[in-house]
PDB file of C-alpha atoms and ligand atoms in Angstrom:
ATOM      1  CA  MET R   1      19.650  -0.002  14.495  1.00 36.00           C
ATOM      2  CA  GLY R   2      15.668   1.083  13.079  1.00 39.00           C
ATOM      3  CA  GLN R   3      15.747   3.855  16.254  1.00 40.00           C
ATOM      4  CA  LEU R   4      19.863   4.985  14.535  1.00 38.00           C
ATOM      5  CA  THR R   5      17.890   5.281  11.244  1.00 40.00           C
ATOM      6  CA  ARG R   6      14.907   6.583  12.408  1.00 40.00           C
ATOM      7  CA  ARG R   7      16.333  10.040  14.759  1.00 37.00           C
ATOM      8  CA  ASN R   8      19.835  10.747  10.989  1.00 39.00           C
ATOM      9  CA  PHE R   9      16.615  10.796   9.529  1.00 38.00           C
ATOM     10  CA  ILE R  10      15.224  13.196  11.788  1.00 38.00           C
ATOM     11  CA  CYS R  11      17.990  15.471  11.987  1.00 38.00           C
ATOM     12  CA  GLY R  12      17.629  16.763   8.532  1.00 39.00           C
ATOM     13  CA  PRO R  13      19.658  16.135   5.255  1.00 40.00           C
ATOM     14  CA  VAL R  14      23.003  16.602   5.629  1.00 38.00           C
ATOM     15  CA  ALA R  15      22.080  13.306   8.402  1.00 41.00           C
ATOM     16  CA  LEU R  16      21.326  11.194   5.623  1.00 43.00           C
ATOM     17  CA  PHE R  17      24.553  10.307   4.910  1.00 39.00           C
ATOM     18  CA  PRO R  18      24.286   7.526   8.258  1.00 42.00           C
ATOM     19  CA  THR R  19      21.014   6.409   6.591  1.00 45.00           C
ATOM     20  CA  VAL R  20      22.375   5.506   2.517  1.00 41.00           C
ATOM     21  CA  LEU R  21      26.187   3.522   3.616  1.00 41.00           C
ATOM     22  CA  LEU R  22      24.150   1.710   5.808  1.00 45.00           C
ATOM     23  CA  ALA R  23      21.420   0.896   3.068  1.00 45.00           C
ATOM     24  CA  SER R  24      24.544   0.285   0.862  1.00 42.00           C
ATOM     25  CA  ALA R  25      26.140  -1.684   3.802  1.00 42.00           C
ATOM     26  CA  ARG R  26      22.681  -4.208   3.504  1.00 47.00           C
ATOM     27  CA  ARG R  27      23.317  -4.331  -0.221  1.00 42.00           C
ATOM     28  CA  VAL R  28      26.822  -5.903  -0.233  1.00 43.00           C
ATOM     29  CA  GLY R  29      25.829  -8.199   2.068  1.00 46.00           C
ATOM     30  CA  ALA R  30      26.786  -7.554   5.425  1.00 50.00           C
ATOM     31  CA  GLN R  31      24.745  -9.202   8.053  1.00 57.00           C
ATOM     32  CA  LEU R  32      22.476  -7.663   9.837  1.00 68.00           C
ATOM     33  CA  PRO R  33      20.157 -10.003  12.843  1.00 80.00           C
ATOM     34  CA  SER R  34      16.884 -10.776  11.667  1.00 90.00           C
ATOM     35  CA  PRO R  35      14.073  -9.753  13.864  1.00 94.00           C
ATOM     36  CA  ALA R  36      12.836 -12.676  16.330  1.00 93.00           C
ATOM     37  CA  SER R  37       9.356 -13.951  14.942  1.00 95.00           C
ATOM     38  CA  ALA R  38       6.649 -11.957  17.616  1.00 95.00           C
ATOM     39  CA  GLY R  39       4.158 -15.657  17.252  1.00 95.00           C
ATOM     40  CA  PRO R  40       2.315 -16.708  14.236  1.00 96.00           C
ATOM     41  CA  ALA R  41      -0.664 -15.167  13.233  1.00 97.00           C
ATOM     42  CA  ASP R  42      -5.281 -15.867  13.136  1.00 98.00           C
ATOM     43  CA  PRO R  43      -4.528 -18.089   9.889  1.00 98.00           C
ATOM     44  CA  LYS R  44      -7.078 -16.500   9.471  1.00 98.00           C
ATOM     45  CA  LEU R  45      -5.661 -13.069   8.221  1.00 98.00           C
ATOM     46  CA  ILE R  46      -3.011 -15.162   6.328  1.00 98.00           C
ATOM     47  CA  GLU R  47      -6.356 -16.795   4.056  1.00 98.00           C
ATOM     48  CA  ASP R  48      -7.618 -12.863   3.400  1.00 98.00           C
ATOM     49  CA  LEU R  49      -4.199 -12.224   2.453  1.00 98.00           C
ATOM     50  CA  VAL R  50      -3.536 -15.182   0.025  1.00 98.00           C
ATOM     51  CA  ALA R  51      -7.330 -14.310  -0.925  1.00 98.00           C
ATOM     52  CA  ALA R  52      -6.914 -10.354  -1.661  1.00 98.00           C
ATOM     53  CA  ASN R  53      -3.851 -11.462  -3.977  1.00 98.00           C
ATOM     54  CA  ARG R  54      -6.027 -13.263  -5.705  1.00 98.00           C
ATOM     55  CA  ILE R  55      -8.880 -10.274  -5.539  1.00 98.00           C
ATOM     56  CA  LEU R  56      -6.731  -7.438  -6.197  1.00 98.00           C
ATOM     57  CA  VAL R  57      -5.370  -9.361 -10.042  1.00 98.00           C
ATOM     58  CA  ASP R  58      -8.471 -10.424 -10.994  1.00 98.00           C
ATOM     59  CA  GLN R  59     -10.019  -6.885 -10.058  1.00 98.00           C
ATOM     60  CA  GLY R  60      -7.368  -5.947 -12.771  1.00 97.00           C
ATOM     61  CA  VAL R  61      -4.813  -3.708 -10.013  1.00 98.00           C
ATOM     62  CA  LEU R  62      -2.530  -5.610  -9.975  1.00 98.00           C
ATOM     63  CA  ASP R  63      -0.762  -7.673 -12.031  1.00 97.00           C
ATOM     64  CA  GLY R  64       2.649  -8.737 -12.282  1.00 97.00           C
ATOM     65  CA  TYR R  65       3.830  -6.501 -10.135  1.00 98.00           C
ATOM     66  CA  GLY R  66       2.601  -4.501  -7.049  1.00 98.00           C
ATOM     67  CA  HIS R  67       1.931  -5.699  -3.200  1.00 98.00           C
ATOM     68  CA  VAL R  68      -0.526  -5.966  -0.352  1.00 98.00           C
ATOM     69  CA  SER R  69       0.051  -6.640   3.934  1.00 99.00           C
ATOM     70  CA  VAL R  70      -1.565  -6.800   5.981  1.00 98.00           C
ATOM     71  CA  ARG R  71      -0.241  -5.634   9.837  1.00 98.00           C
ATOM     72  CA  HIS R  72       0.524  -8.594  12.618  1.00 98.00           C
ATOM     73  CA  ASP R  73      -2.449  -9.606  14.215  1.00 98.00           C
ATOM     74  CA  ARG R  74      -0.905 -10.427  17.664  1.00 97.00           C
ATOM     75  CA  ALA R  75       2.157  -7.478  17.177  1.00 98.00           C
ATOM     76  CA  PRO R  76       1.558  -3.670  16.064  1.00 98.00           C
ATOM     77  CA  ASP R  77       5.008  -3.969  15.054  1.00 98.00           C
ATOM     78  CA  ARG R  78       5.091  -5.806  12.531  1.00 98.00           C
ATOM     79  CA  TYR R  79       3.342  -7.149   8.803  1.00 98.00           C
ATOM     80  CA  LEU R  80       3.047  -9.473   6.563  1.00 98.00           C
ATOM     81  CA  MET R  81       3.365 -10.043   3.128  1.00 98.00           C
ATOM     82  CA  SER R  82       4.481 -12.295   0.418  1.00 98.00           C
ATOM     83  CA  ARG R  83       7.796 -13.584  -1.135  1.00 98.00           C
ATOM     84  CA  SER R  84       8.157 -11.513  -4.213  1.00 98.00           C
ATOM     85  CA  ILE R  85       6.403 -13.240  -6.452  1.00 98.00           C
ATOM     86  CA  ALA R  86       3.499 -12.450  -9.154  1.00 98.00           C
ATOM     87  CA  PRO R  87       0.014 -11.665  -6.753  1.00 98.00           C
ATOM     88  CA  GLU R  88      -2.265 -14.208  -8.538  1.00 97.00           C
ATOM     89  CA  LEU R  89       0.603 -17.394  -7.214  1.00 98.00           C
ATOM     90  CA  VAL R  90       0.836 -16.237  -3.679  1.00 98.00           C
ATOM     91  CA  THR R  91      -0.190 -18.796  -1.086  1.00 98.00           C
ATOM     92  CA  ALA R  92       0.146 -19.058   2.681  1.00 98.00           C
ATOM     93  CA  ALA R  93       3.359 -21.194   2.171  1.00 98.00           C
ATOM     94  CA  ASP R  94       4.905 -17.489   0.495  1.00 98.00           C
ATOM     95  CA  VAL R  95       4.151 -14.945   3.540  1.00 98.00           C
ATOM     96  CA  MET R  96       7.295 -13.567   5.584  1.00 98.00           C
ATOM     97  CA  GLU R  97       7.229 -11.680   8.749  1.00 98.00           C
ATOM     98  CA  TYR R  98       8.753  -8.303   8.815  1.00 98.00           C
ATOM     99  CA  ASP R  99       8.866  -5.929  11.462  1.00 98.00           C
ATOM    100  CA  LEU R 100       8.474  -2.230  10.672  1.00 98.00           C
ATOM    101  CA  ASP R 101      12.274  -1.503   9.282  1.00 98.00           C
ATOM    102  CA  SER R 102      11.356  -3.881   6.670  1.00 98.00           C
ATOM    103  CA  SER R 103      14.010  -6.592   7.931  1.00 98.00           C
ATOM    104  CA  PRO R 104      12.492 -10.121   6.634  1.00 98.00           C
ATOM    105  CA  VAL R 105      11.725 -12.373   9.922  1.00 97.00           C
ATOM    106  CA  ASP R 106      13.614 -15.946   9.080  1.00 94.00           C
ATOM    107  CA  PRO R 107      14.371 -14.878   5.507  1.00 95.00           C
ATOM    108  CA  ARG R 108      15.738 -18.270   4.973  1.00 95.00           C
ATOM    109  CA  GLY R 109      17.142 -16.736   1.267  1.00 96.00           C
ATOM    110  CA  ARG R 110      13.588 -16.123   0.412  1.00 97.00           C
ATOM    111  CA  SER R 111      13.532 -13.115  -2.458  1.00 98.00           C
ATOM    112  CA  MET R 112      11.364  -9.633  -0.394  1.00 98.00           C
ATOM    113  CA  TYR R 113       9.677  -7.200  -2.954  1.00 98.00           C
ATOM    114  CA  LEU R 114      12.286  -4.219  -3.041  1.00 98.00           C
ATOM    115  CA  GLU R 115       9.526  -2.008  -1.972  1.00 98.00           C
ATOM    116  CA  ARG R 116       8.007  -3.599   0.910  1.00 98.00           C
ATOM    117  CA  PHE R 117       9.536   0.438   2.612  1.00 98.00           C
ATOM    118  CA  ILE R 118       6.193   1.629   2.149  1.00 99.00           C
ATOM    119  CA  HIS R 119       4.013  -0.733   3.999  1.00 99.00           C
ATOM    120  CA  GLY R 120       6.746  -1.046   7.107  1.00 98.00           C
ATOM    121  CA  GLU R 121       6.626   3.136   6.826  1.00 99.00           C
ATOM    122  CA  ILE R 122       3.355   3.821   6.561  1.00 99.00           C
ATOM    123  CA  TYR R 123       2.785   0.818   9.411  1.00 99.00           C
ATOM    124  CA  ARG R 124       5.211   2.857  11.305  1.00 98.00           C
ATOM    125  CA  ALA R 125       3.077   6.099  10.532  1.00 98.00           C
ATOM    126  CA  ARG R 126      -0.171   5.833  10.878  1.00 98.00           C
ATOM    127  CA  PRO R 127      -1.398   3.384  13.768  1.00 98.00           C
ATOM    128  CA  ASP R 128      -4.711   3.110  12.570  1.00 98.00           C
ATOM    129  CA  VAL R 129      -3.781   1.576   9.107  1.00 99.00           C
ATOM    130  CA  LEU R 130      -4.481  -2.436   9.302  1.00 98.00           C
ATOM    131  CA  ALA R 131      -3.414  -2.967   5.928  1.00 99.00           C
ATOM    132  CA  ILE R 132      -1.976  -1.391   2.905  1.00 99.00           C
ATOM    133  CA  VAL R 133      -1.980  -2.053  -1.375  1.00 99.00           C
ATOM    134  CA  HIS R 134       0.704  -0.575  -3.784  1.00 98.00           C
ATOM    135  CA  HIS R 135      -1.024  -1.120  -6.749  1.00 98.00           C
ATOM    136  CA  HIS R 136       0.323   0.775 -11.129  1.00 98.00           C
ATOM    137  CA  SER R 137      -3.325   0.103 -11.927  1.00 97.00           C
ATOM    138  CA  PRO R 138      -3.365   2.472 -15.600  1.00 97.00           C
ATOM    139  CA  SER R 139      -6.496   4.575 -14.817  1.00 98.00           C
ATOM    140  CA  VAL R 140      -5.480   6.014 -11.741  1.00 98.00           C
ATOM    141  CA  ILE R 141      -1.208   7.065 -13.718  1.00 98.00           C
ATOM    142  CA  PRO R 142      -2.570  10.110 -15.595  1.00 98.00           C
ATOM    143  CA  PHE R 143      -4.458  11.528 -12.448  1.00 98.00           C
ATOM    144  CA  GLY R 144      -0.417  11.718 -11.623  1.00 98.00           C
ATOM    145  CA  VAL R 145       1.383  12.290 -14.075  1.00 98.00           C
ATOM    146  CA  THR R 146      -1.013  15.927 -15.286  1.00 98.00           C
ATOM    147  CA  GLY R 147      -1.546  18.126 -12.053  1.00 96.00           C
ATOM    148  CA  ALA R 148      -5.792  16.691 -12.926  1.00 98.00           C
ATOM    149  CA  ALA R 149      -6.722  15.784  -8.788  1.00 98.00           C
ATOM    150  CA  LEU R 150      -8.337  12.421  -8.585  1.00 98.00           C
ATOM    151  CA  ARG R 151     -12.212  13.284  -6.777  1.00 98.00           C
ATOM    152  CA  PRO R 152     -14.354  10.898  -6.460  1.00 98.00           C
ATOM    153  CA  VAL R 153     -17.525  11.179  -9.077  1.00 98.00           C
ATOM    154  CA  TYR R 154     -19.561   8.864  -7.796  1.00 98.00           C
ATOM    155  CA  HIS R 155     -20.416   7.390  -3.658  1.00 98.00           C
ATOM    156  CA  MET R 156     -18.341   4.231  -4.182  1.00 98.00           C
ATOM    157  CA  ALA R 157     -15.484   6.419  -3.855  1.00 98.00           C
ATOM    158  CA  ALA R 158     -16.348   8.642  -1.877  1.00 98.00           C
ATOM    159  CA  PHE R 159     -13.235   6.851   0.522  1.00 98.00           C
ATOM    160  CA  LEU R 160     -11.145   9.707  -2.029  1.00 98.00           C
ATOM    161  CA  GLY R 161     -13.363  12.355  -1.114  1.00 97.00           C
ATOM    162  CA  GLU R 162      -9.808  14.488   1.301  1.00 96.00           C
ATOM    163  CA  GLY R 163      -8.638  14.752  -1.763  1.00 96.00           C
ATOM    164  CA  VAL R 164      -5.553  12.610  -2.435  1.00 98.00           C
ATOM    165  CA  PRO R 165      -2.071  13.470  -2.271  1.00 98.00           C
ATOM    166  CA  VAL R 166       0.407  13.262  -5.207  1.00 98.00           C
ATOM    167  CA  PHE R 167       3.976  11.815  -4.052  1.00 98.00           C
ATOM    168  CA  GLU R 168       6.777  13.336  -6.289  1.00 98.00           C
ATOM    169  CA  ILE R 169       9.894  11.492  -5.434  1.00 98.00           C
ATOM    170  CA  ARG R 170      12.398  14.130  -7.175  1.00 98.00           C
ATOM    171  CA  GLN R 171      11.012  16.425  -3.472  1.00 98.00           C
ATOM    172  CA  ALA R 172      12.590  13.626  -1.969  1.00 97.00           C
ATOM    173  CA  ALA R 173      15.940  12.129  -3.538  1.00 98.00           C
ATOM    174  CA  GLY R 174      16.452  14.257  -6.556  1.00 98.00           C
ATOM    175  CA  MET R 175      17.092  10.901 -10.176  1.00 98.00           C
ATOM    176  CA  THR R 176      15.954   7.779  -8.697  1.00 98.00           C
ATOM    177  CA  ASP R 177      14.382   4.585 -10.545  1.00 98.00           C
ATOM    178  CA  LEU R 178      11.541   5.177  -8.414  1.00 98.00           C
ATOM    179  CA  LEU R 179      11.496   2.787  -6.704  1.00 98.00           C
ATOM    180  CA  VAL R 180      10.112   3.561  -3.312  1.00 98.00           C
ATOM    181  CA  ARG R 181      13.177   1.437  -2.058  1.00 98.00           C
ATOM    182  CA  ASN R 182      14.707   2.486   1.092  1.00 98.00           C
ATOM    183  CA  GLY R 183      13.798   3.428   4.857  1.00 98.00           C
ATOM    184  CA  PRO R 184      13.735   7.301   3.847  1.00 98.00           C
ATOM    185  CA  LEU R 185      11.240   7.154   0.766  1.00 98.00           C
ATOM    186  CA  GLY R 186       9.316   5.677   2.678  1.00 98.00           C
ATOM    187  CA  ARG R 187       9.062   7.377   4.866  1.00 98.00           C
ATOM    188  CA  ALA R 188       8.979  10.616   2.730  1.00 98.00           C
ATOM    189  CA  LEU R 189       5.728   8.894   1.222  1.00 98.00           C
ATOM    190  CA  ALA R 190       4.830   8.351   4.729  1.00 98.00           C
ATOM    191  CA  GLN R 191       4.617  12.162   4.903  1.00 98.00           C
ATOM    192  CA  THR R 192       2.738  12.863   1.602  1.00 98.00           C
ATOM    193  CA  LEU R 193       0.334  10.824   2.464  1.00 98.00           C
ATOM    194  CA  GLY R 194      -0.581  12.334   5.607  1.00 98.00           C
ATOM    195  CA  PRO R 195      -4.330  11.008   7.044  1.00 98.00           C
ATOM    196  CA  ARG R 196      -5.695  10.837   4.325  1.00 98.00           C
ATOM    197  CA  ASN R 197      -6.674   6.941   2.895  1.00 98.00           C
ATOM    198  CA  ALA R 198      -4.667   6.902  -0.720  1.00 98.00           C
ATOM    199  CA  VAL R 199      -1.099   8.449  -1.865  1.00 99.00           C
ATOM    200  CA  LEU R 200      -0.841   9.002  -6.223  1.00 99.00           C
ATOM    201  CA  MET R 201       3.045   8.458  -6.997  1.00 98.00           C
ATOM    202  CA  ARG R 202       3.874  10.435 -10.330  1.00 98.00           C
ATOM    203  CA  GLY R 203       4.969   7.855 -13.074  1.00 98.00           C
ATOM    204  CA  HIS R 204       4.702   5.141 -10.890  1.00 98.00           C
ATOM    205  CA  GLY R 205       0.902   3.753  -9.027  1.00 98.00           C
ATOM    206  CA  ALA R 206      -0.711   4.506  -5.952  1.00 98.00           C
ATOM    207  CA  VAL R 207      -0.951   3.546  -2.178  1.00 99.00           C
ATOM    208  CA  VAL R 208      -4.174   3.481  -0.187  1.00 99.00           C
ATOM    209  CA  VAL R 209      -4.406   1.895   2.671  1.00 98.00           C
ATOM    210  CA  GLY R 210      -7.290   1.280   5.229  1.00 98.00           C
ATOM    211  CA  PRO R 211      -9.097  -0.639   8.493  1.00 98.00           C
ATOM    212  CA  THR R 212      -9.289  -3.927   7.450  1.00 98.00           C
ATOM    213  CA  ILE R 213      -7.032  -5.181   4.501  1.00 98.00           C
ATOM    214  CA  VAL R 214     -10.647  -5.912   3.024  1.00 98.00           C
ATOM    215  CA  HIS R 215     -11.649  -2.200   3.132  1.00 98.00           C
ATOM    216  CA  ALA R 216      -8.269  -1.595   1.764  1.00 98.00           C
ATOM    217  CA  VAL R 217      -9.201  -3.986  -1.519  1.00 98.00           C
ATOM    218  CA  ALA R 218     -12.414  -1.665  -2.203  1.00 98.00           C
ATOM    219  CA  ARG R 219     -11.006   0.758  -1.863  1.00 98.00           C
ATOM    220  CA  SER R 220      -7.280   0.129  -4.345  1.00 98.00           C
ATOM    221  CA  VAL R 221     -10.660  -1.804  -6.490  1.00 98.00           C
ATOM    222  CA  TYR R 222     -13.146   1.855  -6.456  1.00 98.00           C
ATOM    223  CA  MET R 223      -9.671   3.818  -6.900  1.00 98.00           C
ATOM    224  CA  GLU R 224      -9.459   2.461  -9.950  1.00 98.00           C
ATOM    225  CA  SER R 225     -12.588   2.304 -11.315  1.00 98.00           C
ATOM    226  CA  ASN R 226     -13.413   6.313 -10.428  1.00 98.00           C
ATOM    227  CA  ALA R 227     -10.494   7.551 -12.540  1.00 98.00           C
ATOM    228  CA  ARG R 228     -11.543   5.657 -15.266  1.00 98.00           C
ATOM    229  CA  LEU R 229     -15.042   7.126 -15.188  1.00 98.00           C
ATOM    230  CA  GLN R 230     -13.762  10.145 -14.160  1.00 98.00           C
ATOM    231  CA  ALA R 231     -11.575  10.774 -16.417  1.00 98.00           C
ATOM    232  CA  GLN R 232     -14.165   9.515 -18.820  1.00 98.00           C
ATOM    233  CA  ALA R 233     -16.905  12.432 -17.396  1.00 98.00           C
ATOM    234  CA  MET R 234     -14.348  15.085 -18.266  1.00 98.00           C
ATOM    235  CA  ALA R 235     -13.698  14.656 -21.732  1.00 98.00           C
ATOM    236  CA  LEU R 236     -18.058  15.148 -21.818  1.00 98.00           C
ATOM    237  CA  GLY R 237     -17.489  18.377 -20.092  1.00 98.00           C
ATOM    238  CA  ASN R 238     -17.811  19.791 -16.807  1.00 98.00           C
ATOM    239  CA  VAL R 239     -17.670  17.736 -13.227  1.00 98.00           C
ATOM    240  CA  THR R 240     -20.094  17.569 -10.379  1.00 98.00           C
ATOM    241  CA  TYR R 241     -17.618  15.598  -7.466  1.00 98.00           C
ATOM    242  CA  LEU R 242     -18.986  14.857  -4.685  1.00 98.00           C
ATOM    243  CA  ASP R 243     -19.363  17.347  -2.419  1.00 98.00           C
ATOM    244  CA  PRO R 244     -16.571  16.348   0.624  1.00 97.00           C
ATOM    245  CA  GLU R 245     -19.958  16.859   2.837  1.00 98.00           C
ATOM    246  CA  GLU R 246     -21.546  14.191   1.152  1.00 98.00           C
ATOM    247  CA  ALA R 247     -18.261  12.405   0.325  1.00 98.00           C
ATOM    248  CA  ARG R 248     -18.347  11.243   4.514  1.00 98.00           C
ATOM    249  CA  ARG R 249     -21.797  10.400   4.218  1.00 98.00           C
ATOM    250  CA  ALA R 250     -21.614   8.686   1.443  1.00 98.00           C
ATOM    251  CA  ASP R 251     -18.069   6.646   2.770  1.00 98.00           C
ATOM    252  CA  ALA R 252     -19.707   5.487   6.355  1.00 97.00           C
ATOM    253  CA  ALA R 253     -22.698   4.469   4.035  1.00 97.00           C
ATOM    254  CA  VAL R 254     -21.106   2.290   2.318  1.00 96.00           C
ATOM    255  CA  SER R 255     -17.794   0.588   3.784  1.00 94.00           C
ATOM    256  CA  GLY R 256     -19.266  -0.905   6.763  1.00 94.00           C
ATOM    257  CA  THR R 257     -21.005  -3.439   3.515  1.00 97.00           C
ATOM    258  CA  TYR R 258     -17.224  -4.166   1.517  1.00 98.00           C
ATOM    259  CA  ASP R 259     -18.205  -7.978   3.137  1.00 97.00           C
ATOM    260  CA  ARG R 260     -20.327  -8.857   0.560  1.00 97.00           C
ATOM    261  CA  PRO R 261     -17.959  -7.741  -2.798  1.00 98.00           C
ATOM    262  CA  TRP R 262     -14.984  -8.761  -0.879  1.00 98.00           C
ATOM    263  CA  GLU R 263     -17.077 -12.659  -0.689  1.00 98.00           C
ATOM    264  CA  LEU R 264     -18.462 -11.705  -4.145  1.00 98.00           C
ATOM    265  CA  TRP R 265     -15.174 -10.582  -5.121  1.00 98.00           C
ATOM    266  CA  LYS R 266     -13.078 -13.924  -3.013  1.00 98.00           C
ATOM    267  CA  ARG R 267     -15.792 -16.523  -5.063  1.00 98.00           C
ATOM    268  CA  LYS R 268     -14.746 -15.508  -7.971  1.00 97.00           C
ATOM    269  CA  ALA R 269     -10.887 -15.422  -7.743  1.00 97.00           C
ATOM    270  CA  LEU R 270     -10.816 -18.259  -6.299  1.00 96.00           C
ATOM    271  CA  SER R 271     -12.249 -20.804  -8.539  1.00 95.00           C
ATOM    272  CA  ARG R 272     -10.308 -19.697 -11.372  1.00 87.00           C
TER     273      ARG R 272
HETATM  274 MN1   MN W   1       5.550   0.098  -7.321  1.00 65.74          MN
END
């Protein structure tokens, strides 16, 4: 089924129709078989995923919306994410398993995030990505709607040094409700992200990826800080951004130390 969907998409715009029909069939409740479970994930991974939800709210990246996922540690074609609830309320019992078509394993009637296709399609396109955050963090929104490029103004956001593209959903699908609510939209977003660490979504938010959940969370927190600081700097005058070579070196220096803020953020978030 996933193969068929993918082939249709690759064949070009005309071939999108079968995909659209399939999506309609899903909406009206056609019973597609649930994928079998890849087996239990490492409990530490689930624990980190729950902590990530709480941290991202505590740090002002997520509110009642947005989501974070991790790739299954034993099955690269599966990922783990909460059922559709506010991130601050997520517990281990809320975590569901999905395949890369973002079809749920054993859904048991639980509601699912409409935009889960962001996760499935990026995991499919990027074997190096093991965790993904989708957020509507307020300070990043202006950079998606003005043409002002989001660029690193300090070393903690050096991971932005390779540039942050903007996903224009109108280019992919014309007039929409701005939600990435199916596989083709998720694939278009993954294509705009390319090999980079983050992508802005015009009029909506952003997606941040990482090689671990700690990276994805820390990058999300520092993306928000950088956006706020960059807007302040731009209001003051000409901004000197990190040189791409400085960004490369600073990212190498900083990214191995994210465990330090993670432990702090986790203690604070879980004590509330
Ligand atoms: Mn969203």
